[in-house]
mmCIF file of C-alpha atoms in Angstrom:
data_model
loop_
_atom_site.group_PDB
_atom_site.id
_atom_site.type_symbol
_atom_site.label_atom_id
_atom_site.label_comp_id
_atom_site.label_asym_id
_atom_site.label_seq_id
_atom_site.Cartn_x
_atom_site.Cartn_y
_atom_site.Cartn_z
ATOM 1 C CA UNK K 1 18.162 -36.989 45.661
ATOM 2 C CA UNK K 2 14.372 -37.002 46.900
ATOM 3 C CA UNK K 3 12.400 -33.791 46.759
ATOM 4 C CA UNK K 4 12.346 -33.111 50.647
ATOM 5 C CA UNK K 5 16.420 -33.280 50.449
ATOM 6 C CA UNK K 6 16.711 -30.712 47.576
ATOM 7 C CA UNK K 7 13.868 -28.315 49.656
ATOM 8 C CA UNK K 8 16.221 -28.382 52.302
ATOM 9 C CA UNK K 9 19.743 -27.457 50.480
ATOM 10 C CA UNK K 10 17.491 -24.289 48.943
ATOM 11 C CA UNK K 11 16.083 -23.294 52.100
ATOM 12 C CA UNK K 12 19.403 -23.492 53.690
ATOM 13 C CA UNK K 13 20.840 -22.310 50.039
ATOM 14 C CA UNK K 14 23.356 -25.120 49.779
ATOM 15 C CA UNK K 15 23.336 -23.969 46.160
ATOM 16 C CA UNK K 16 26.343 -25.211 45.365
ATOM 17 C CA UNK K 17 25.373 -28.687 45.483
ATOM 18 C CA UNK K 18 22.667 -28.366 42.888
ATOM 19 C CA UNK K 19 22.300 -28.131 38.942
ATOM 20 C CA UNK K 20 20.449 -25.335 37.291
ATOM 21 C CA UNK K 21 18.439 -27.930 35.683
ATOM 22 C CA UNK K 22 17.227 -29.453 39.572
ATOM 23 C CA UNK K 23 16.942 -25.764 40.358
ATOM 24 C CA UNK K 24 14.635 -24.791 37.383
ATOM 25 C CA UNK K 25 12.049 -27.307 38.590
ATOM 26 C CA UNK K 26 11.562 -25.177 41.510
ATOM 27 C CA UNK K 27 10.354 -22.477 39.368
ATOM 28 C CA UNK K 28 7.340 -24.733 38.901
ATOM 29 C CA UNK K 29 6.639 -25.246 42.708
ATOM 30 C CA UNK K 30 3.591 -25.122 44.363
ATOM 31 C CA UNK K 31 5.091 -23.308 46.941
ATOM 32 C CA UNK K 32 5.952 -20.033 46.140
ATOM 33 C CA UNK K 33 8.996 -19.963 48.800
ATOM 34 C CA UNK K 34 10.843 -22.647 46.671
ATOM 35 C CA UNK K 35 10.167 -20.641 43.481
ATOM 36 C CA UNK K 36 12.001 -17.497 44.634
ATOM 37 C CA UNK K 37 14.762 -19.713 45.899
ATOM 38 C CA UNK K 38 15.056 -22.033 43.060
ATOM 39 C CA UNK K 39 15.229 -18.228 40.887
ATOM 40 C CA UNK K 40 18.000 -17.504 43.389
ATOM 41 C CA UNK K 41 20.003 -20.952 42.854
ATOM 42 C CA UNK K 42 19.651 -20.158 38.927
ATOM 43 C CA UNK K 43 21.591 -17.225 39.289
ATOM 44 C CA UNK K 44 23.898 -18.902 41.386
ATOM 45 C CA UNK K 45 25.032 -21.525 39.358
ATOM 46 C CA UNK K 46 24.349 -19.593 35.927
ATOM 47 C CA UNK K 47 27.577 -17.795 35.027
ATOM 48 C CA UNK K 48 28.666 -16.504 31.211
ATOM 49 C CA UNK K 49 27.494 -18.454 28.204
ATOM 50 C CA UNK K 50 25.414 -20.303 30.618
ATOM 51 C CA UNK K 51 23.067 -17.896 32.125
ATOM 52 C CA UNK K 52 22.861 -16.548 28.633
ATOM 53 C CA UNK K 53 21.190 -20.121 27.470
ATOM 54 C CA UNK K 54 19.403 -19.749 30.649
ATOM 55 C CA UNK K 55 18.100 -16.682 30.278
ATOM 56 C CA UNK K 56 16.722 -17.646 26.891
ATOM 57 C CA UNK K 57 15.290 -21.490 28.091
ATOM 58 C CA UNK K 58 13.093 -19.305 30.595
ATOM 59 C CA UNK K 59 11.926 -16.373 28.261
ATOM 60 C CA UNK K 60 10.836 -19.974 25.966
ATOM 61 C CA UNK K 61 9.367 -20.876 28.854
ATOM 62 C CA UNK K 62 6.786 -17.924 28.872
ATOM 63 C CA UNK K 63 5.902 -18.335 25.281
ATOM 64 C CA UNK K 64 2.393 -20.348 24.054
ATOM 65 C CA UNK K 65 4.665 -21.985 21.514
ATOM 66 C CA UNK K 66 6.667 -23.740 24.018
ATOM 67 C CA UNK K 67 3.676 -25.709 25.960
ATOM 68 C CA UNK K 68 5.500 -25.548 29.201
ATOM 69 C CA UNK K 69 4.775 -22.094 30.775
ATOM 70 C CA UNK K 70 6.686 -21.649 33.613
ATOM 71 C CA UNK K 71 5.177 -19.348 36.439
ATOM 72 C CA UNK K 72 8.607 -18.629 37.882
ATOM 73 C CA UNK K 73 10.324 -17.859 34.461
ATOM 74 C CA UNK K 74 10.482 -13.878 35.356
ATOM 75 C CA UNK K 75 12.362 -14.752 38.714
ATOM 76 C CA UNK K 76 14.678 -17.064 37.417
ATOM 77 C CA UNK K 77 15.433 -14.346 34.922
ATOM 78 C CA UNK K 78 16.213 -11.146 36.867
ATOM 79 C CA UNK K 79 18.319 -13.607 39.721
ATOM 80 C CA UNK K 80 20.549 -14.658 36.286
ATOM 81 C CA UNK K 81 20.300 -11.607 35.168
ATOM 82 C CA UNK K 82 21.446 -9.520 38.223
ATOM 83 C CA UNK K 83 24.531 -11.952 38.666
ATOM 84 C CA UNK K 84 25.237 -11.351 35.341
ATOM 85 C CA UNK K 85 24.704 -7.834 33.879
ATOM 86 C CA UNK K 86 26.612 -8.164 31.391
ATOM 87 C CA UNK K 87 24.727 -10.925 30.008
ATOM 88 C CA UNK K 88 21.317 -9.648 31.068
ATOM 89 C CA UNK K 89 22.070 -6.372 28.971
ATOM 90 C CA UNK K 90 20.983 -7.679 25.805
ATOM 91 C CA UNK K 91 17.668 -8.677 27.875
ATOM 92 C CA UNK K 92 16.794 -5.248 29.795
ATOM 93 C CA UNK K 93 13.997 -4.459 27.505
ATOM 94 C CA UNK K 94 12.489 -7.669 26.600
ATOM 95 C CA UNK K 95 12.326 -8.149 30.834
ATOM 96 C CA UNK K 96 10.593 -4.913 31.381
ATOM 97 C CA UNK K 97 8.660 -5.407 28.252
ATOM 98 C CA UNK K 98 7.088 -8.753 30.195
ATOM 99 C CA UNK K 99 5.197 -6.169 32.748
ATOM 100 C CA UNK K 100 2.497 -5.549 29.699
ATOM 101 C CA UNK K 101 1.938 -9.452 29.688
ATOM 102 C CA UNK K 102 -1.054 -10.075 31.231
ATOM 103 C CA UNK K 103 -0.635 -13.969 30.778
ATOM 104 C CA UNK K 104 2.752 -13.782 32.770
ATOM 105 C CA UNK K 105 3.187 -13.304 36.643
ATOM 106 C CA UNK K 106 3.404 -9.436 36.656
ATOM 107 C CA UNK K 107 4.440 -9.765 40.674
ATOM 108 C CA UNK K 108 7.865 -11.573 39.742
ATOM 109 C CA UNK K 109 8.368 -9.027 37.085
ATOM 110 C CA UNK K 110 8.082 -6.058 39.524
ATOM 111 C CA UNK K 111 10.055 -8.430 41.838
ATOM 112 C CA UNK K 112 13.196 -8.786 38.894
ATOM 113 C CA UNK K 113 12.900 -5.220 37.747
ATOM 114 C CA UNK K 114 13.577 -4.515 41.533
ATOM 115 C CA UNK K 115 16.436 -7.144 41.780
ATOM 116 C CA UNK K 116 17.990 -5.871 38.622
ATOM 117 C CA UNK K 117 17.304 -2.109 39.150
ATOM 118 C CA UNK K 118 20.731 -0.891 38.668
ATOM 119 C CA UNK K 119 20.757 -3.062 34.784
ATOM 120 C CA UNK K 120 17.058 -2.198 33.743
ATOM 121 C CA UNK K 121 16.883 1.930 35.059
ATOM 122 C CA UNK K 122 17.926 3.256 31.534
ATOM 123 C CA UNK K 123 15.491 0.283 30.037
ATOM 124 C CA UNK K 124 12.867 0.682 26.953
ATOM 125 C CA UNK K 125 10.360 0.743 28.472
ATOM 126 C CA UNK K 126 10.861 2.825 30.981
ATOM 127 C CA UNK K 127 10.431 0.573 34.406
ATOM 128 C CA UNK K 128 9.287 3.265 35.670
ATOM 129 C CA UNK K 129 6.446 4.853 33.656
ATOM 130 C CA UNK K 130 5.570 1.303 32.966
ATOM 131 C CA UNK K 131 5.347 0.351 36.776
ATOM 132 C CA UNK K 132 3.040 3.445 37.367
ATOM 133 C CA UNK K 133 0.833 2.655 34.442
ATOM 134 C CA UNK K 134 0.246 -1.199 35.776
ATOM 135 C CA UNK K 135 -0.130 -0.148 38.919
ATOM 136 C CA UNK K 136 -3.207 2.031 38.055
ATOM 137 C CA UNK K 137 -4.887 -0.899 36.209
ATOM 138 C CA UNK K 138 -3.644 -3.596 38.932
ATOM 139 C CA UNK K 139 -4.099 -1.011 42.188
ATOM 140 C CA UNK K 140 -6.571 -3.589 43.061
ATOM 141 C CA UNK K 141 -4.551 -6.684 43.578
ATOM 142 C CA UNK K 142 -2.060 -5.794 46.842
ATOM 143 C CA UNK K 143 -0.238 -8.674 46.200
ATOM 144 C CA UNK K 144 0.699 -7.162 42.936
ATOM 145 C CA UNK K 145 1.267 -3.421 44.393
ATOM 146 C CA UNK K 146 3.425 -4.586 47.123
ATOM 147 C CA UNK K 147 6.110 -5.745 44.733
ATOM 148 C CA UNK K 148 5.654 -3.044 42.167
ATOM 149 C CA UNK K 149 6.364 -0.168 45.303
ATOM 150 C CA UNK K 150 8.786 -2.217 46.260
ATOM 151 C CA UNK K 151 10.389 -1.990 42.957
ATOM 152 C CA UNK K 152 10.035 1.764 42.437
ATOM 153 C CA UNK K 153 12.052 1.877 45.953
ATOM 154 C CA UNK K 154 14.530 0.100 44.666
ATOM 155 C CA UNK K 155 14.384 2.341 41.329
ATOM 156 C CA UNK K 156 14.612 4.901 43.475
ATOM 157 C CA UNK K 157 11.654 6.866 41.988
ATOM 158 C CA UNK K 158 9.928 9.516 43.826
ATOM 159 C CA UNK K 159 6.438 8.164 43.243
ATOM 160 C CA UNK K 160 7.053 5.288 45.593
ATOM 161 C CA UNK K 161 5.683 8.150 47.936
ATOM 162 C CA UNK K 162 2.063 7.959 46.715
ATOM 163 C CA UNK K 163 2.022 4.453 48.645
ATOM 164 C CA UNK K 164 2.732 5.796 52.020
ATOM 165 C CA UNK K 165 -0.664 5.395 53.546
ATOM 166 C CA UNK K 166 -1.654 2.456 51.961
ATOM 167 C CA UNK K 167 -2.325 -0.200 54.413
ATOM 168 C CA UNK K 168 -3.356 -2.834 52.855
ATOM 169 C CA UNK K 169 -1.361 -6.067 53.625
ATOM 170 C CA UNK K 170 0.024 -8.417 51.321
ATOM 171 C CA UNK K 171 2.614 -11.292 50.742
ATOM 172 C CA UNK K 172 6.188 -10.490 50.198
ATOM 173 C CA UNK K 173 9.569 -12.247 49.671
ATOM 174 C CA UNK K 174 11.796 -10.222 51.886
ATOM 175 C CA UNK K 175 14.579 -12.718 50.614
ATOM 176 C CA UNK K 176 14.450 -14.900 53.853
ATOM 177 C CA UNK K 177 10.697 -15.762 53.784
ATOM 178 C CA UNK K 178 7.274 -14.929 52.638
ATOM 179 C CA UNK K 179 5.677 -12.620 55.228
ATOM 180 C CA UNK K 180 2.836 -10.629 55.205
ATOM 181 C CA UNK K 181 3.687 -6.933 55.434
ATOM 182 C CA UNK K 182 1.660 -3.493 54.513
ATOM 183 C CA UNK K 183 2.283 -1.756 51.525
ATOM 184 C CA UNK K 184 2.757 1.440 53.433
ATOM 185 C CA UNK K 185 5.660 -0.010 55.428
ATOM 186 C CA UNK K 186 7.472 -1.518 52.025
ATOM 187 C CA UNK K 187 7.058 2.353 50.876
ATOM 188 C CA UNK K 188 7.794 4.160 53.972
ATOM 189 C CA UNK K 189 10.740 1.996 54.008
ATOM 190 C CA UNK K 190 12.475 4.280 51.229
ATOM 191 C CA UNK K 191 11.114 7.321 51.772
ATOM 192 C CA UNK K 192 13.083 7.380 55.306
ATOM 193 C CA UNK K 193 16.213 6.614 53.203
ATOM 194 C CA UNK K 194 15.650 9.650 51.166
#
């Protein structure tokens, strides 16, 4: 199966025609899109025992001893992890723990503490402190931000209010496509819920 074939059954997410290994090679893409959808085909296809291994293969993936780091490693994490709490238990802390890893890509760790919000909430550290702290030394970088308000939404912490009249735009995955969207919109988005 040639590249262009397998871009096509993720965009469409024909997952069930693909192996976790085909899918983990996506994690690697140049193109963000087919990292956040090869993260979603993971946790597709991952189930039990297997997203367990999984789980483990990607946090490898993020070390210096393993020589392969692997950008999308925190996605393909929290997409196994969500459709497997049970699994992804034993993980909570170690994923929020990745936030203070300035060497990983904090965005896709805001991203999977948002995915698995329901698992991490009661996590050490708390996703939520933790999330405010980065912020304040990434408030800069609104490609960062707009995934870490997003995330506190989905946490369903109060502070996701401070971000209400920041307009600054920024790429998001709103789990169709990457589109460019203000950071005030992600947060007004749960404040109207509330």
């Amino acid at each position: 199966m040639n590249v262009e074939s397998l871009k096509l059954k993720l965009r469409l997410r024909n997952f069930d025609s693909l192996k976790p290994k085909l899918a983990m090679r996506f994690l690697y893409d140049a193109d963000e899109f087919y990292r956040f959808r090869g993260a979603e085909t993971l946790g597709y296809l991952c189930k039990g025992q297997k997203a367990r291994e999984y789980i483990l293969r990607l946090f490898w993936h993020l070390s210096d001893e393993s020589g392969a780091y692997c950008i999308g490693a925190p996605l393909g994490i929290a997409e196994i992890g969500r459709n497997n709490p049970k699994e992804f238990e034993g993980f909570k802390n170690r994923y929020v723990s990745l936030l203070e890893n300035w060497e990983v890509e904090r965005k896709y760790v805001a991203y999977g503490i948002g995915r698995t919000a329901e698992i991490v909430r009661d996590a050490y550290p708390n996703p939520i402190e933790l999330l405010l702290e980065v912020l304040e030394k990434l408030k800069d970088d609104p490609n960062f931000v707009v995934y870490a308000v997003w995330a506190l939404g989905m946490l369903k912490a109060e502070e996701v209010r401070l971000f209400i009249d920041d307009k600054r735009t920024a790429k998001f995955y709103n789990g169709e496509d990457i589109v460019e969207v203000r950071i005030c919109d992600i947060a007004k988005s749960f404040t109207l819920k509330s």
